């Protein structure tokens, strides 16, 4: 990817490269910038979430969100950065 105007969104359930890229963004935004404790930010829900990461330039992670099902027909969108 070589066009700065293109955003590519990738997703992954549970752990893996996309989830790790999401955690990098969340660490910078929530823990470093907003001073949220790591214990509150890094919870046990990440393993069952679908992680979304938006990539720009040469696959640099630029945006993230996670989604998980709370109950039938009810989804929670969070950790948007």
Short mmCIF file of N, CA, C and O in Angstrom, two decimals:
data_model
loop_
_atom_site.label_atom_id
_atom_site.label_comp_id
_atom_site.label_asym_id
_atom_site.label_seq_id
_atom_site.Cartn_x
_atom_site.Cartn_y
_atom_site.Cartn_z
N UNK A 1 0.85 -1.17 0.00
CA UNK A 1 0.00 0.00 0.00
C UNK A 1 0.90 1.23 0.00
O UNK A 1 1.73 1.38 0.88
N UNK A 2 0.72 2.12 -0.97
CA UNK A 2 1.59 3.28 -1.08
C UNK A 2 0.83 4.59 -1.18
O UNK A 2 1.43 5.62 -1.38
N UNK A 3 -0.47 4.58 -1.03
CA UNK A 3 -1.26 5.79 -1.14
C UNK A 3 -1.70 6.23 0.25
O UNK A 3 -2.38 5.49 0.94
N UNK A 4 -1.35 7.43 0.66
CA UNK A 4 -1.68 7.90 2.01
C UNK A 4 -3.16 8.16 2.20
O UNK A 4 -3.61 8.37 3.30
N UNK A 5 -3.93 8.19 1.11
CA UNK A 5 -5.36 8.44 1.21
C UNK A 5 -6.19 7.17 1.38
O UNK A 5 -7.41 7.24 1.41
N UNK A 6 -5.55 6.03 1.46
CA UNK A 6 -6.26 4.76 1.55
C UNK A 6 -6.17 4.23 2.98
O UNK A 6 -5.10 4.19 3.58
N UNK A 7 -7.31 3.82 3.51
CA UNK A 7 -7.38 3.16 4.80
C UNK A 7 -7.86 1.74 4.55
O UNK A 7 -8.91 1.53 3.93
N UNK A 8 -7.09 0.77 4.99
CA UNK A 8 -7.47 -0.63 4.86
C UNK A 8 -7.82 -1.14 6.25
O UNK A 8 -7.03 -0.99 7.19
N UNK A 9 -9.00 -1.74 6.39
CA UNK A 9 -9.44 -2.25 7.68
C UNK A 9 -9.36 -3.76 7.67
O UNK A 9 -9.87 -4.42 6.77
N UNK A 10 -8.72 -4.29 8.71
CA UNK A 10 -8.60 -5.75 8.87
C UNK A 10 -9.21 -6.13 10.20
O UNK A 10 -9.23 -5.34 11.14
N UNK A 11 -9.70 -7.37 10.29
CA UNK A 11 -10.29 -7.83 11.55
C UNK A 11 -9.80 -9.23 11.89
O UNK A 11 -9.34 -9.97 11.02
N UNK A 12 -9.93 -9.54 13.17
CA UNK A 12 -9.49 -10.85 13.66
C UNK A 12 -10.18 -11.12 14.99
O UNK A 12 -10.28 -10.21 15.83
N UNK A 13 -10.63 -12.33 15.18
CA UNK A 13 -11.20 -12.71 16.47
C UNK A 13 -10.10 -13.29 17.35
O UNK A 13 -9.29 -14.09 16.90
N UNK A 14 -10.07 -12.86 18.59
CA UNK A 14 -9.08 -13.36 19.53
C UNK A 14 -7.70 -12.78 19.31
O UNK A 14 -7.56 -11.65 18.85
N UNK A 15 -6.70 -13.54 19.65
CA UNK A 15 -5.31 -13.06 19.63
C UNK A 15 -4.64 -13.30 18.28
O UNK A 15 -4.98 -14.22 17.57
N UNK A 16 -3.66 -12.46 17.97
CA UNK A 16 -2.89 -12.56 16.74
C UNK A 16 -2.32 -11.22 16.37
O UNK A 16 -2.34 -10.27 17.16
N UNK A 17 -1.82 -11.08 15.16
CA UNK A 17 -1.14 -9.85 14.74
C UNK A 17 -2.06 -8.63 14.78
O UNK A 17 -1.67 -7.57 15.25
N UNK A 18 -3.29 -8.77 14.30
CA UNK A 18 -4.20 -7.63 14.29
C UNK A 18 -4.54 -7.22 15.72
O UNK A 18 -4.56 -6.03 16.05
N UNK A 19 -4.78 -8.18 16.58
CA UNK A 19 -5.05 -7.86 17.99
C UNK A 19 -3.85 -7.17 18.64
O UNK A 19 -4.01 -6.23 19.43
N UNK A 20 -2.64 -7.59 18.30
CA UNK A 20 -1.45 -6.95 18.84
C UNK A 20 -1.31 -5.51 18.34
O UNK A 20 -0.94 -4.61 19.10
N UNK A 21 -1.63 -5.29 17.07
CA UNK A 21 -1.61 -3.93 16.54
C UNK A 21 -2.66 -3.07 17.24
O UNK A 21 -2.42 -1.90 17.55
N UNK A 22 -3.82 -3.64 17.51
CA UNK A 22 -4.86 -2.92 18.24
C UNK A 22 -4.37 -2.55 19.63
O UNK A 22 -4.59 -1.42 20.10
N UNK A 23 -3.71 -3.47 20.30
CA UNK A 23 -3.20 -3.20 21.64
C UNK A 23 -2.15 -2.10 21.65
O UNK A 23 -2.07 -1.32 22.61
N UNK A 24 -1.34 -2.02 20.61
CA UNK A 24 -0.35 -0.94 20.53
C UNK A 24 -1.05 0.42 20.50
O UNK A 24 -0.65 1.35 21.21
N UNK A 25 -2.09 0.53 19.69
CA UNK A 25 -2.83 1.79 19.62
C UNK A 25 -3.52 2.08 20.94
O UNK A 25 -3.46 3.20 21.46
N UNK A 26 -4.18 1.09 21.50
CA UNK A 26 -4.89 1.28 22.77
C UNK A 26 -3.92 1.67 23.89
O UNK A 26 -4.26 2.51 24.73
N UNK A 27 -2.75 1.08 23.91
CA UNK A 27 -1.76 1.42 24.93
C UNK A 27 -1.38 2.90 24.82
O UNK A 27 -1.35 3.62 25.82
N UNK A 28 -1.10 3.34 23.60
CA UNK A 28 -0.71 4.73 23.40
C UNK A 28 -1.84 5.70 23.76
O UNK A 28 -1.63 6.68 24.49
N UNK A 29 -3.05 5.41 23.27
CA UNK A 29 -4.17 6.34 23.47
C UNK A 29 -4.71 6.29 24.89
O UNK A 29 -4.86 7.33 25.54
N UNK A 30 -5.03 5.12 25.37
CA UNK A 30 -5.72 5.02 26.66
C UNK A 30 -4.78 5.03 27.86
O UNK A 30 -5.04 5.73 28.84
N UNK A 31 -3.70 4.27 27.80
CA UNK A 31 -2.80 4.17 28.96
C UNK A 31 -1.86 5.37 29.04
O UNK A 31 -1.75 6.01 30.08
N UNK A 32 -1.19 5.70 27.92
CA UNK A 32 -0.23 6.79 27.95
C UNK A 32 -0.91 8.16 27.92
O UNK A 32 -0.62 9.01 28.76
N UNK A 33 -1.78 8.40 26.94
CA UNK A 33 -2.38 9.73 26.79
C UNK A 33 -3.48 10.02 27.80
O UNK A 33 -3.52 11.11 28.37
N UNK A 34 -4.39 9.06 28.02
CA UNK A 34 -5.53 9.31 28.89
C UNK A 34 -5.31 8.84 30.32
O UNK A 34 -6.18 9.00 31.17
N UNK A 35 -4.15 8.23 30.59
CA UNK A 35 -3.76 7.80 31.94
C UNK A 35 -4.73 6.80 32.57
O UNK A 35 -4.94 6.77 33.78
N UNK A 36 -5.31 5.93 31.75
CA UNK A 36 -6.14 4.83 32.26
C UNK A 36 -5.21 3.72 32.71
O UNK A 36 -4.22 3.41 32.04
N UNK A 37 -5.50 3.11 33.83
CA UNK A 37 -4.61 2.08 34.35
C UNK A 37 -4.60 0.87 33.41
O UNK A 37 -5.62 0.51 32.82
N UNK A 38 -3.43 0.23 33.27
CA UNK A 38 -3.35 -0.97 32.42
C UNK A 38 -4.33 -2.06 32.86
O UNK A 38 -4.86 -2.79 32.02
N UNK A 39 -4.59 -2.17 34.15
CA UNK A 39 -5.52 -3.18 34.65
C UNK A 39 -6.93 -2.95 34.14
O UNK A 39 -7.68 -3.89 33.89
N UNK A 40 -7.33 -1.67 34.02
CA UNK A 40 -8.66 -1.37 33.52
C UNK A 40 -8.74 -1.50 32.00
O UNK A 40 -9.76 -1.91 31.45
N UNK A 41 -7.68 -1.13 31.32
CA UNK A 41 -7.69 -1.16 29.85
C UNK A 41 -7.54 -2.57 29.29
O UNK A 41 -8.21 -2.95 28.35
N UNK A 42 -6.67 -3.36 29.85
CA UNK A 42 -6.38 -4.70 29.33
C UNK A 42 -7.17 -5.72 30.15
O UNK A 42 -6.72 -6.22 31.16
N UNK A 43 -8.38 -6.01 29.68
CA UNK A 43 -9.26 -6.91 30.42
C UNK A 43 -9.29 -8.30 29.81
O UNK A 43 -8.65 -8.58 28.81
N UNK A 44 -10.05 -9.16 30.41
CA UNK A 44 -10.13 -10.55 29.95
C UNK A 44 -11.06 -10.74 28.77
O UNK A 44 -11.24 -11.85 28.28
N UNK A 45 -11.66 -9.67 28.28
CA UNK A 45 -12.58 -9.79 27.14
C UNK A 45 -11.86 -9.85 25.79
O UNK A 45 -12.45 -10.27 24.80
N UNK A 46 -10.60 -9.41 25.73
CA UNK A 46 -9.90 -9.34 24.46
C UNK A 46 -9.85 -10.68 23.73
O UNK A 46 -9.88 -10.71 22.50
N UNK A 47 -9.79 -11.77 24.46
CA UNK A 47 -9.71 -13.09 23.80
C UNK A 47 -10.97 -13.45 23.03
O UNK A 47 -10.92 -14.23 22.10
N UNK A 48 -12.12 -12.90 23.43
CA UNK A 48 -13.36 -13.25 22.74
C UNK A 48 -13.88 -12.14 21.84
O UNK A 48 -14.95 -12.25 21.27
N UNK A 49 -13.12 -11.07 21.70
CA UNK A 49 -13.53 -9.94 20.87
C UNK A 49 -13.08 -10.10 19.42
O UNK A 49 -12.11 -10.79 19.14
N UNK A 50 -13.78 -9.41 18.54
CA UNK A 50 -13.31 -9.22 17.18
C UNK A 50 -12.61 -7.88 17.17
O UNK A 50 -13.20 -6.86 17.56
N UNK A 51 -11.36 -7.87 16.80
CA UNK A 51 -10.55 -6.66 16.78
C UNK A 51 -10.49 -6.12 15.36
O UNK A 51 -10.27 -6.88 14.41
N UNK A 52 -10.70 -4.82 15.22
CA UNK A 52 -10.61 -4.14 13.93
C UNK A 52 -9.47 -3.15 14.00
O UNK A 52 -9.33 -2.43 14.99
N UNK A 53 -8.63 -3.13 12.97
CA UNK A 53 -7.54 -2.16 12.89
C UNK A 53 -7.56 -1.54 11.50
O UNK A 53 -7.68 -2.25 10.50
N UNK A 54 -7.46 -0.22 11.47
CA UNK A 54 -7.33 0.50 10.22
C UNK A 54 -5.87 0.78 9.96
O UNK A 54 -5.16 1.32 10.82
N UNK A 55 -5.40 0.39 8.78
CA UNK A 55 -3.99 0.56 8.41
C UNK A 55 -3.87 1.63 7.33
O UNK A 55 -4.70 1.69 6.42
N UNK A 56 -2.81 2.44 7.42
CA UNK A 56 -2.51 3.45 6.40
C UNK A 56 -1.07 3.29 5.95
O UNK A 56 -0.30 2.54 6.54
N UNK A 57 -0.71 4.04 4.93
CA UNK A 57 0.65 4.07 4.39
C UNK A 57 1.15 2.66 4.11
O UNK A 57 0.51 1.90 3.43
N UNK A 58 2.28 2.31 4.68
CA UNK A 58 2.86 0.98 4.49
C UNK A 58 2.45 0.06 5.64
O UNK A 58 3.28 -0.43 6.39
N UNK A 59 1.14 -0.12 5.81
CA UNK A 59 0.57 -1.00 6.83
C UNK A 59 0.88 -0.54 8.25
O UNK A 59 1.15 -1.34 9.13
N UNK A 60 0.82 0.77 8.47
CA UNK A 60 0.97 1.32 9.82
C UNK A 60 -0.41 1.35 10.49
O UNK A 60 -1.36 1.91 9.94
N UNK A 61 -0.54 0.75 11.70
CA UNK A 61 -1.84 0.77 12.37
C UNK A 61 -2.20 2.20 12.78
O UNK A 61 -1.37 2.91 13.35
N UNK A 62 -3.43 2.63 12.45
CA UNK A 62 -3.82 4.01 12.69
C UNK A 62 -5.12 4.16 13.48
O UNK A 62 -5.37 5.21 14.05
N UNK A 63 -5.96 3.14 13.51
CA UNK A 63 -7.24 3.21 14.21
C UNK A 63 -7.64 1.82 14.67
O UNK A 63 -7.20 0.82 14.09
N UNK A 64 -8.45 1.75 15.72
CA UNK A 64 -8.87 0.44 16.21
C UNK A 64 -10.22 0.51 16.90
O UNK A 64 -10.68 1.57 17.32
N UNK A 65 -10.85 -0.64 17.01
CA UNK A 65 -12.08 -0.84 17.78
C UNK A 65 -12.20 -2.34 18.04
O UNK A 65 -11.57 -3.14 17.36
N UNK A 66 -13.00 -2.67 19.02
CA UNK A 66 -13.27 -4.09 19.26
C UNK A 66 -14.76 -4.28 19.46
O UNK A 66 -15.48 -3.37 19.89
N UNK A 67 -15.23 -5.48 19.11
CA UNK A 67 -16.66 -5.80 19.18
C UNK A 67 -16.80 -7.17 19.83
O UNK A 67 -16.03 -8.09 19.53
N UNK A 68 -17.80 -7.30 20.70
CA UNK A 68 -18.12 -8.63 21.22
C UNK A 68 -19.62 -8.73 21.46
O UNK A 68 -20.30 -7.73 21.64
N UNK A 69 -20.10 -9.95 21.43
CA UNK A 69 -21.52 -10.19 21.61
C UNK A 69 -21.82 -10.29 23.10
O UNK A 69 -21.24 -11.11 23.82
N UNK A 70 -22.74 -9.43 23.57
CA UNK A 70 -23.14 -9.45 24.98
C UNK A 70 -24.23 -10.49 25.23
O UNK A 70 -24.24 -11.16 26.25
N UNK A 71 -25.17 -10.57 24.30
CA UNK A 71 -26.25 -11.55 24.36
C UNK A 71 -26.82 -11.67 22.95
O UNK A 71 -26.34 -10.99 22.04
N UNK A 72 -27.80 -12.52 22.78
CA UNK A 72 -28.36 -12.71 21.44
C UNK A 72 -28.85 -11.36 20.88
O UNK A 72 -29.58 -10.64 21.55
N UNK A 73 -28.41 -11.04 19.69
CA UNK A 73 -28.77 -9.80 18.99
C UNK A 73 -28.32 -8.53 19.72
O UNK A 73 -28.88 -7.46 19.50
N UNK A 74 -27.32 -8.64 20.59
CA UNK A 74 -26.80 -7.46 21.29
C UNK A 74 -25.28 -7.49 21.27
O UNK A 74 -24.66 -8.40 21.81
N UNK A 75 -24.69 -6.50 20.58
CA UNK A 75 -23.24 -6.41 20.43
C UNK A 75 -22.74 -5.16 21.11
O UNK A 75 -23.42 -4.14 21.17
N UNK A 76 -21.53 -5.23 21.63
CA UNK A 76 -20.88 -4.10 22.28
C UNK A 76 -19.70 -3.66 21.45
O UNK A 76 -18.82 -4.47 21.13
N UNK A 77 -19.67 -2.39 21.08
CA UNK A 77 -18.54 -1.81 20.36
C UNK A 77 -17.78 -0.93 21.35
O UNK A 77 -18.36 -0.09 22.02
N UNK A 78 -16.48 -1.15 21.44
CA UNK A 78 -15.71 -0.38 22.41
C UNK A 78 -14.25 -0.29 22.04
O UNK A 78 -13.82 -0.76 20.99
N UNK A 79 -13.51 0.35 22.94
CA UNK A 79 -12.06 0.55 22.78
C UNK A 79 -11.76 1.18 21.42
O UNK A 79 -10.84 0.78 20.72
N UNK A 80 -12.57 2.17 21.06
CA UNK A 80 -12.41 2.86 19.79
C UNK A 80 -11.34 3.94 19.92
O UNK A 80 -11.43 4.80 20.80
N UNK A 81 -10.34 3.85 19.08
CA UNK A 81 -9.25 4.85 19.12
C UNK A 81 -8.73 5.06 17.72
O UNK A 81 -8.74 4.18 16.90
#
